[in-house]
Amino acid sequence: MACESEKWVLMVTAQTPTNIAVIKYWGKRDESLILPINDSISVTLDPEHLCTTTTVAVSPRFDQDRMWLNGREISLSGGRYQRCLREIRSRASDVEDEKKGIKIAKKDWENLHVHIASYNNFPTAAGLASSAAGFACLVFSLAKLMNVKEDQGKLSAVARQGSGSACRSLYGGFVKWIMGKHDDGSDSIAVQLADEKHWDDLVIVIAVVSSRQKETSSTSGMRESVETSMLIKHRAKEVVPKRIVDMEEAIKNRDFPSFAHLACADSNQFHAVCLDTCPPIFYMNDTSHRIIGCVEKWNRSEESPQVAYTFDAGPNAVLIARNRKVAASLLQRLLFHFPPSSDTDLSSYVIGDKSILQDVGVADVKDIDALPAPPEVKDNIPSQKYKGDVSYFICTKPGKGPVLLPDKNQALLSPETGLPK
Amino acid sequence: MACESEKWVLMVTAQTPTNIAVIKYWGKRDESLILPINDSISVTLDPEHLCTTTTVAVSPRFDQDRMWLNGREISLSGGRYQRCLREIRSRASDVEDEKKGIKIAKKDWENLHVHIASYNNFPTAAGLASSAAGFACLVFSLAKLMNVKEDQGKLSAVARQGSGSACRSLYGGFVKWIMGKHDDGSDSIAVQLADEKHWDDLVIVIAVVSSRQKETSSTSGMRESVETSMLIKHRAKEVVPKRIVDMEEAIKNRDFPSFAHLACADSNQFHAVCLDTCPPIFYMNDTSHRIIGCVEKWNRSEESPQVAYTFDAGPNAVLIARNRKVAASLLQRLLFHFPPSSDTDLSSYVIGDKSILQDVGVADVKDIDALPAPPEVKDNIPSQKYKGDVSYFICTKPGKGPVLLPDKNQALLSPETGLPK
């Protein structure tokens, strides 16, 4: 390092997607290293609609590590942040920026502090795996800043120590988190099964479900499941390994019926294990159940499954449609059953890729009231409408992995002060 | 038989309780004989509040077997009715009523028709195991009418062929249904573990939960679970056998903490298996989940469990309080969280043993609004009230087994015509 008094600030900004598991991670065999009891497979979601943007900065002027999340300073004292920072620092290399006259030697990183600013382009509280995208982005951007030369797999093992599912956010497309065997977790890493172009027909609709309930955090929930569920071990040892093989095959062959069957069954089994926990954990609510009922009834009325559903540790439904046409039919059904509250306008009720609304023939909230009942509910109670039970829908698709944002305007920290803009 | 032209009608009236499983029956190994994949244990409910009354009559005048349920004639052509009628007829003995001059030889029963009238003292549609009490009462009363000399265990094996859980309604108190090993089901019978006086502190509060959902019948539900759940076999083979032993021990020792722990865990696991079924089956709804949340929070705030909960194939909660004082505290909590709709009066909102209301200090619907929040919810959101989400509460207790009602006034059929009164 040239000199303590220098005023330079070196920054990196990156964007990292969130992901949704289609074969679920639930249960750790090592709490502090975050090592799972089974493999899991996820789909990376398009960062255009759901992502974290993080700017990391280093400067000799910084007197401590600091972090801001969505504009508010948060503590970095937690073990998970500390572990990620330590692991990345220990892998840092020499950095030289000739233009700015900056030279940081490998050994200097131990004594330099960082500023971190992170921003989610979706509501943090909505239960959409913000910690996965967040830790992945923290690790990815710090690794770039500190010139870490290890591959994405090794980085995924660092991100894993921040939040288990974060390791899967280091790749786009379809990703497997291999549970690994080693006690030190070095082989518990994510690998890409296929990139996002491999199966680009898929369209994803997320129903963000209104909820009055306080939810059990996934960290404490999965600990309680491991401690008390009589079914979780059987799931991890006997059921998941076969499903992983079958799901890899379904993805490889773009076999939607198998993909849908496995994803739905595995989501339901994860929630079954939650229910088998003592005390029981309920993440899905009546609205979640109704969405499943609607998809199951429709799938059965068709020749083969059109839509897969999966639910994480909360009531929100992630619905994967086999193609865009099916996604429009899906959104039509969802809007029919779950119209918005009277005070909600269409542009805030359906977000993300709004172009699907055109295929549905909905240009205004009034058009929702005019939607016909889907054919498969005709034999049933005429009005099965649950106004206001869904907060909003996000239309998206499988997406790419982490990227650097070289445009300095997208940085969240000031290049002069290293503080949030 | 004396003579075809005789006008006599011979009748028997019996009353049979319903029961609630605390270790659940879910899944058959033989669909037509109704043989289960695991043992189950139930508590018989006091027939004063929940029972079926059945009158069976025989007369040479009857030209076919007929049945009336709750005043409406229903078809007896179903396999389950036919099997019960055939099995009991085949075990009939000579009957003689000297006063009336009636003499029926064993062989005559094949050619005599019966009339059956059955009445539930609780709403059939409420999902309170009406078929269990119903088939138990049918078999018990027919056996008395036809002078069947076999013991209650053998009768239970006949009732089992009407509705699996019916076999457990042939005894009071605590009852085990042994799954048996034989292919013909002869050893799949119910046995009494302890009578109702053994543990007479227990008080039971049933919350009949309002529901908009159409429920999956338990017959088709358990068939789908056996066919598709990856967890049900593990439950039946590995989990239940140990729980049966532990539950028998808990009942024997009146060990409420163990009883409660096992009953709650087993109810939750049964619903977990339903969720692991493809398509998933949801019997509990948000109200069921809230009742569980309320009991779990309270139990944890006490030294040891005060209340056990269990849910059958529907959203209704069956809550077992360790004693009457606890039951009053329970009812207080339930009324606080689930006040009646404004158009409901207290006498129809809390039925059964209403004397518990005095201990709660509630004499009028207005008193419910004045109930204080339970201490364990103080730290939480102030108002967690769900008005109208419970239809009504039934206060009851463990009760006795089937009894004959010798009083002719209680008969549901006319002694002259053999038709419903």
CSV table of N, CA and C in Angstrom, one decimal, chain B residues 286-378:
chain,number,residue,atom,x,y,z
B,286,ASP,N,-56.4,-22.1,7.9
B,286,ASP,CA,-55.8,-21.1,8.7
B,286,ASP,C,-56.3,-21.0,10.2
B,287,THR,N,-57.6,-21.3,10.3
B,287,THR,CA,-58.2,-21.3,11.7
B,287,THR,C,-57.6,-22.5,12.5
B,288,SER,N,-57.5,-23.6,11.8
B,288,SER,CA,-56.9,-24.8,12.5
B,288,SER,C,-55.5,-24.4,12.9
B,289,HIS,N,-54.7,-23.8,12.0
B,289,HIS,CA,-53.3,-23.4,12.3
B,289,HIS,C,-53.3,-22.5,13.5
B,290,ARG,N,-54.2,-21.5,13.5
B,290,ARG,CA,-54.2,-20.5,14.6
B,290,ARG,C,-54.6,-21.2,16.0
B,291,ILE,N,-55.5,-22.2,15.9
B,291,ILE,CA,-55.8,-22.9,17.2
B,291,ILE,C,-54.5,-23.6,17.7
B,292,ILE,N,-53.8,-24.3,16.8
B,292,ILE,CA,-52.6,-25.0,17.2
B,292,ILE,C,-51.6,-23.9,17.7
B,293,GLY,N,-51.5,-22.8,17.0
B,293,GLY,CA,-50.5,-21.8,17.5
B,293,GLY,C,-50.8,-21.3,18.9
B,294,CYS,N,-52.1,-21.1,19.2
B,294,CYS,CA,-52.6,-20.7,20.5
B,294,CYS,C,-52.3,-21.7,21.6
B,295,VAL,N,-52.5,-23.0,21.3
B,295,VAL,CA,-52.3,-24.1,22.3
B,295,VAL,C,-50.8,-24.2,22.4
B,296,GLU,N,-50.0,-24.2,21.4
B,296,GLU,CA,-48.5,-24.4,21.5
B,296,GLU,C,-47.9,-23.3,22.3
B,297,LYS,N,-48.3,-22.1,22.0
B,297,LYS,CA,-47.7,-21.0,22.8
B,297,LYS,C,-48.1,-21.1,24.3
B,298,TRP,N,-49.3,-21.4,24.5
B,298,TRP,CA,-49.7,-21.6,25.9
B,298,TRP,C,-49.0,-22.7,26.6
B,299,ASN,N,-48.9,-23.9,25.9
B,299,ASN,CA,-48.2,-25.0,26.5
B,299,ASN,C,-46.8,-24.7,26.8
B,300,ARG,N,-46.1,-23.9,25.9
B,300,ARG,CA,-44.7,-23.6,26.2
B,300,ARG,C,-44.6,-22.6,27.3
B,301,SER,N,-45.6,-21.8,27.5
B,301,SER,CA,-45.5,-20.8,28.6
B,301,SER,C,-45.7,-21.4,30.0
B,302,GLU,N,-46.2,-22.6,30.0
B,302,GLU,CA,-46.5,-23.3,31.2
B,302,GLU,C,-45.3,-24.3,31.5
B,303,GLU,N,-45.2,-24.8,32.7
B,303,GLU,CA,-44.2,-25.8,33.0
B,303,GLU,C,-44.2,-27.0,32.1
B,304,SER,N,-45.5,-27.5,31.9
B,304,SER,CA,-45.7,-28.7,31.1
B,304,SER,C,-47.0,-28.6,30.3
B,305,PRO,N,-47.2,-29.4,29.3
B,305,PRO,CA,-48.4,-29.2,28.5
B,305,PRO,C,-49.7,-29.3,29.2
B,306,GLN,N,-50.6,-28.4,28.9
B,306,GLN,CA,-51.9,-28.3,29.6
B,306,GLN,C,-53.0,-28.9,28.7
B,307,VAL,N,-52.7,-28.8,27.4
B,307,VAL,CA,-53.8,-29.1,26.4
B,307,VAL,C,-53.1,-29.9,25.2
B,308,ALA,N,-53.8,-31.0,24.8
B,308,ALA,CA,-53.4,-31.7,23.6
B,308,ALA,C,-54.4,-31.3,22.5
B,309,TYR,N,-53.9,-31.3,21.2
B,309,TYR,CA,-54.8,-31.1,20.1
B,309,TYR,C,-54.7,-32.2,19.1
B,310,THR,N,-55.8,-32.5,18.4
B,310,THR,CA,-55.8,-33.5,17.4
B,310,THR,C,-56.8,-33.1,16.3
B,311,PHE,N,-56.5,-33.3,15.1
B,311,PHE,CA,-57.4,-33.0,14.0
B,311,PHE,C,-57.6,-34.2,13.1
B,312,ASP,N,-58.8,-34.5,12.8
B,312,ASP,CA,-59.1,-35.6,11.8
B,312,ASP,C,-59.2,-35.0,10.4
B,313,ALA,N,-59.9,-35.7,9.5
B,313,ALA,CA,-59.9,-35.3,8.1
B,313,ALA,C,-60.8,-34.1,7.9
B,314,GLY,N,-60.5,-33.0,8.5
B,314,GLY,CA,-61.2,-31.8,8.4
B,314,GLY,C,-60.6,-30.7,9.3
B,315,PRO,N,-61.1,-29.5,9.2
B,315,PRO,CA,-60.5,-28.4,10.0
B,315,PRO,C,-60.8,-28.3,11.5
B,316,ASN,N,-61.7,-29.1,11.9
B,316,ASN,CA,-62.1,-29.1,13.4
B,316,ASN,C,-61.0,-29.5,14.3
B,317,ALA,N,-60.9,-28.7,15.4
B,317,ALA,CA,-59.9,-29.0,16.4
B,317,ALA,C,-60.6,-29.8,17.5
B,318,VAL,N,-60.0,-30.9,18.0
B,318,VAL,CA,-60.4,-31.6,19.2
B,318,VAL,C,-59.3,-31.3,20.2
B,319,LEU,N,-59.7,-30.6,21.3
B,319,LEU,CA,-58.7,-30.2,22.3
B,319,LEU,C,-58.9,-30.9,23.6
B,320,ILE,N,-57.9,-31.5,24.1
B,320,ILE,CA,-58.1,-32.4,25.3
B,320,ILE,C,-57.3,-31.7,26.4
B,321,ALA,N,-58.1,-31.2,27.4
B,321,ALA,CA,-57.5,-30.5,28.5
B,321,ALA,C,-57.2,-31.4,29.7
B,322,ARG,N,-56.1,-31.2,30.4
B,322,ARG,CA,-55.7,-32.1,31.4
B,322,ARG,C,-56.7,-32.2,32.6
B,323,ASN,N,-57.5,-31.1,32.8
B,323,ASN,CA,-58.5,-31.2,33.8
B,323,ASN,C,-59.5,-30.0,33.6
B,324,ARG,N,-60.5,-30.0,34.5
B,324,ARG,CA,-61.6,-29.0,34.2
B,324,ARG,C,-61.1,-27.6,34.4
B,325,LYS,N,-60.2,-27.3,35.3
B,325,LYS,CA,-59.7,-26.0,35.5
B,325,LYS,C,-58.9,-25.5,34.2
B,326,VAL,N,-58.1,-26.4,33.7
B,326,VAL,CA,-57.4,-26.1,32.4
B,326,VAL,C,-58.4,-25.9,31.3
B,327,ALA,N,-59.5,-26.7,31.3
B,327,ALA,CA,-60.5,-26.6,30.2
B,327,ALA,C,-61.1,-25.2,30.2
B,328,ALA,N,-61.4,-24.7,31.4
B,328,ALA,CA,-62.0,-23.3,31.5
B,328,ALA,C,-61.0,-22.3,31.0
B,329,SER,N,-59.7,-22.4,31.3
B,329,SER,CA,-58.7,-21.5,30.8
B,329,SER,C,-58.6,-21.6,29.3
B,330,LEU,N,-58.7,-22.8,28.8
B,330,LEU,CA,-58.7,-23.1,27.4
B,330,LEU,C,-59.9,-22.4,26.7
B,331,LEU,N,-61.1,-22.6,27.2
B,331,LEU,CA,-62.3,-22.1,26.6
B,331,LEU,C,-62.2,-20.5,26.6
B,332,GLN,N,-61.6,-20.0,27.7
B,332,GLN,CA,-61.5,-18.5,27.8
B,332,GLN,C,-60.6,-18.0,26.6
B,333,ARG,N,-59.4,-18.7,26.4
B,333,ARG,CA,-58.5,-18.4,25.3
B,333,ARG,C,-59.2,-18.5,24.0
B,334,LEU,N,-59.9,-19.6,23.8
B,334,LEU,CA,-60.6,-19.8,22.5
B,334,LEU,C,-61.6,-18.7,22.2
B,335,LEU,N,-62.4,-18.4,23.3
B,335,LEU,CA,-63.5,-17.4,23.1
B,335,LEU,C,-62.8,-16.0,22.8
B,336,PHE,N,-61.7,-15.8,23.5
B,336,PHE,CA,-61.0,-14.5,23.3
B,336,PHE,C,-60.6,-14.4,21.8
B,337,HIS,N,-59.9,-15.4,21.3
B,337,HIS,CA,-59.4,-15.3,19.9
B,337,HIS,C,-60.5,-15.5,18.8
B,338,PHE,N,-61.5,-16.3,19.2
B,338,PHE,CA,-62.6,-16.7,18.2
B,338,PHE,C,-63.9,-16.3,18.7
B,339,PRO,N,-64.2,-15.0,18.8
B,339,PRO,CA,-65.6,-14.7,19.3
B,339,PRO,C,-66.6,-15.0,18.2
B,340,PRO,N,-67.9,-15.2,18.7
B,340,PRO,CA,-68.9,-15.6,17.7
B,340,PRO,C,-69.3,-14.4,16.8
B,341,SER,N,-69.8,-14.7,15.6
B,341,SER,CA,-70.4,-13.7,14.7
B,341,SER,C,-71.5,-12.9,15.5
B,342,SER,N,-71.8,-11.8,15.1
B,342,SER,CA,-72.7,-10.9,15.9
B,342,SER,C,-74.1,-11.5,16.0
B,343,ASP,N,-74.5,-12.4,15.0
B,343,ASP,CA,-75.8,-12.9,15.0
B,343,ASP,C,-75.9,-14.2,15.8
B,344,THR,N,-74.9,-14.6,16.5
B,344,THR,CA,-74.9,-15.9,17.2
B,344,THR,C,-75.1,-15.7,18.7
B,345,ASP,N,-76.0,-16.5,19.3
B,345,ASP,CA,-76.1,-16.3,20.8
B,345,ASP,C,-75.3,-17.4,21.5
B,346,LEU,N,-75.0,-17.2,22.8
B,346,LEU,CA,-74.1,-18.0,23.5
B,346,LEU,C,-74.6,-19.4,23.6
B,347,SER,N,-75.9,-19.6,23.7
B,347,SER,CA,-76.4,-21.0,23.9
B,347,SER,C,-76.2,-21.9,22.7
B,348,SER,N,-76.0,-21.3,21.5
B,348,SER,CA,-75.7,-22.1,20.3
B,348,SER,C,-74.2,-22.0,20.0
B,349,TYR,N,-73.5,-21.2,20.7
B,349,TYR,CA,-72.1,-21.1,20.4
B,349,TYR,C,-71.2,-22.0,21.2
B,350,VAL,N,-71.7,-22.2,22.4
B,350,VAL,CA,-71.0,-23.2,23.3
B,350,VAL,C,-72.0,-24.3,23.7
B,351,ILE,N,-71.9,-25.5,23.1
B,351,ILE,CA,-72.9,-26.5,23.4
B,351,ILE,C,-72.2,-27.7,24.1
B,352,GLY,N,-73.0,-28.7,24.5
B,352,GLY,CA,-72.5,-29.8,25.3
B,352,GLY,C,-72.6,-29.5,26.8
B,353,ASP,N,-71.5,-29.7,27.5
B,353,ASP,CA,-71.4,-29.4,28.9
B,353,ASP,C,-71.2,-27.9,29.1
B,354,LYS,N,-72.3,-27.1,29.2
B,354,LYS,CA,-72.2,-25.7,29.2
B,354,LYS,C,-71.7,-25.2,30.6
B,355,SER,N,-71.7,-26.1,31.6
B,355,SER,CA,-71.3,-25.6,32.9
B,355,SER,C,-69.9,-25.0,33.0
B,356,ILE,N,-69.0,-25.4,32.0
B,356,ILE,CA,-67.7,-24.9,32.0
B,356,ILE,C,-67.7,-23.3,31.8
B,357,LEU,N,-68.7,-22.8,31.1
B,357,LEU,CA,-68.9,-21.4,30.9
B,357,LEU,C,-68.9,-20.6,32.2
B,358,GLN,N,-69.5,-21.2,33.2
B,358,GLN,CA,-69.5,-20.5,34.5
B,358,GLN,C,-68.1,-20.3,35.1
B,359,ASP,N,-67.3,-21.3,34.9
B,359,ASP,CA,-65.9,-21.2,35.4
B,359,ASP,C,-65.1,-20.2,34.6
B,360,VAL,N,-65.5,-19.9,33.3
B,360,VAL,CA,-64.9,-18.9,32.5
B,360,VAL,C,-65.4,-17.6,32.9
B,361,GLY,N,-66.6,-17.5,33.5
B,361,GLY,CA,-67.2,-16.2,33.9
B,361,GLY,C,-67.9,-15.6,32.7
B,362,VAL,N,-68.4,-16.4,31.8
B,362,VAL,CA,-69.1,-15.9,30.7
B,362,VAL,C,-70.6,-16.4,30.8
B,363,ALA,N,-71.5,-15.4,30.9
B,363,ALA,CA,-72.9,-15.8,31.0
B,363,ALA,C,-73.7,-15.2,29.8
B,364,ASP,N,-73.0,-14.4,29.0
B,364,ASP,CA,-73.7,-13.7,27.9
B,364,ASP,C,-72.6,-13.5,26.8
B,365,VAL,N,-73.1,-13.3,25.6
B,365,VAL,CA,-72.1,-13.0,24.5
B,365,VAL,C,-71.3,-11.8,24.8
B,366,LYS,N,-71.9,-10.8,25.5
B,366,LYS,CA,-71.2,-9.6,25.8
B,366,LYS,C,-70.0,-9.8,26.7
B,367,ASP,N,-70.1,-10.8,27.5
B,367,ASP,CA,-68.9,-11.2,28.4
B,367,ASP,C,-67.7,-11.6,27.6
B,368,ILE,N,-67.9,-12.1,26.4
B,368,ILE,CA,-66.8,-12.6,25.6
B,368,ILE,C,-66.0,-11.4,25.1
B,369,ASP,N,-66.6,-10.3,24.8
B,369,ASP,CA,-65.9,-9.1,24.3
B,369,ASP,C,-65.0,-8.6,25.5
B,370,ALA,N,-65.4,-8.9,26.7
B,370,ALA,CA,-64.7,-8.3,27.9
B,370,ALA,C,-63.6,-9.2,28.3
B,371,LEU,N,-63.4,-10.4,27.7
B,371,LEU,CA,-62.4,-11.3,28.2
B,371,LEU,C,-61.0,-10.7,28.0
B,372,PRO,N,-60.1,-10.9,29.0
B,372,PRO,CA,-58.8,-10.3,28.9
B,372,PRO,C,-57.9,-11.2,28.0
B,373,ALA,N,-56.9,-10.5,27.4
B,373,ALA,CA,-56.0,-11.3,26.6
B,373,ALA,C,-55.2,-12.3,27.5
B,374,PRO,N,-55.0,-13.5,27.0
B,374,PRO,CA,-54.2,-14.5,27.8
B,374,PRO,C,-52.8,-13.9,28.0
B,375,PRO,N,-52.2,-14.1,29.2
B,375,PRO,CA,-50.9,-13.6,29.5
B,375,PRO,C,-49.8,-13.8,28.5
B,376,GLU,N,-49.8,-15.0,27.8
B,376,GLU,CA,-48.8,-15.4,26.9
B,376,GLU,C,-48.8,-14.7,25.6
B,377,VAL,N,-50.0,-13.9,25.3
B,377,VAL,CA,-50.0,-13.2,24.0
B,377,VAL,C,-49.7,-11.7,24.2
B,378,LYS,N,-49.4,-11.3,25.5
B,378,LYS,CA,-49.2,-9.9,25.8
B,378,LYS,C,-48.1,-9.3,24.9
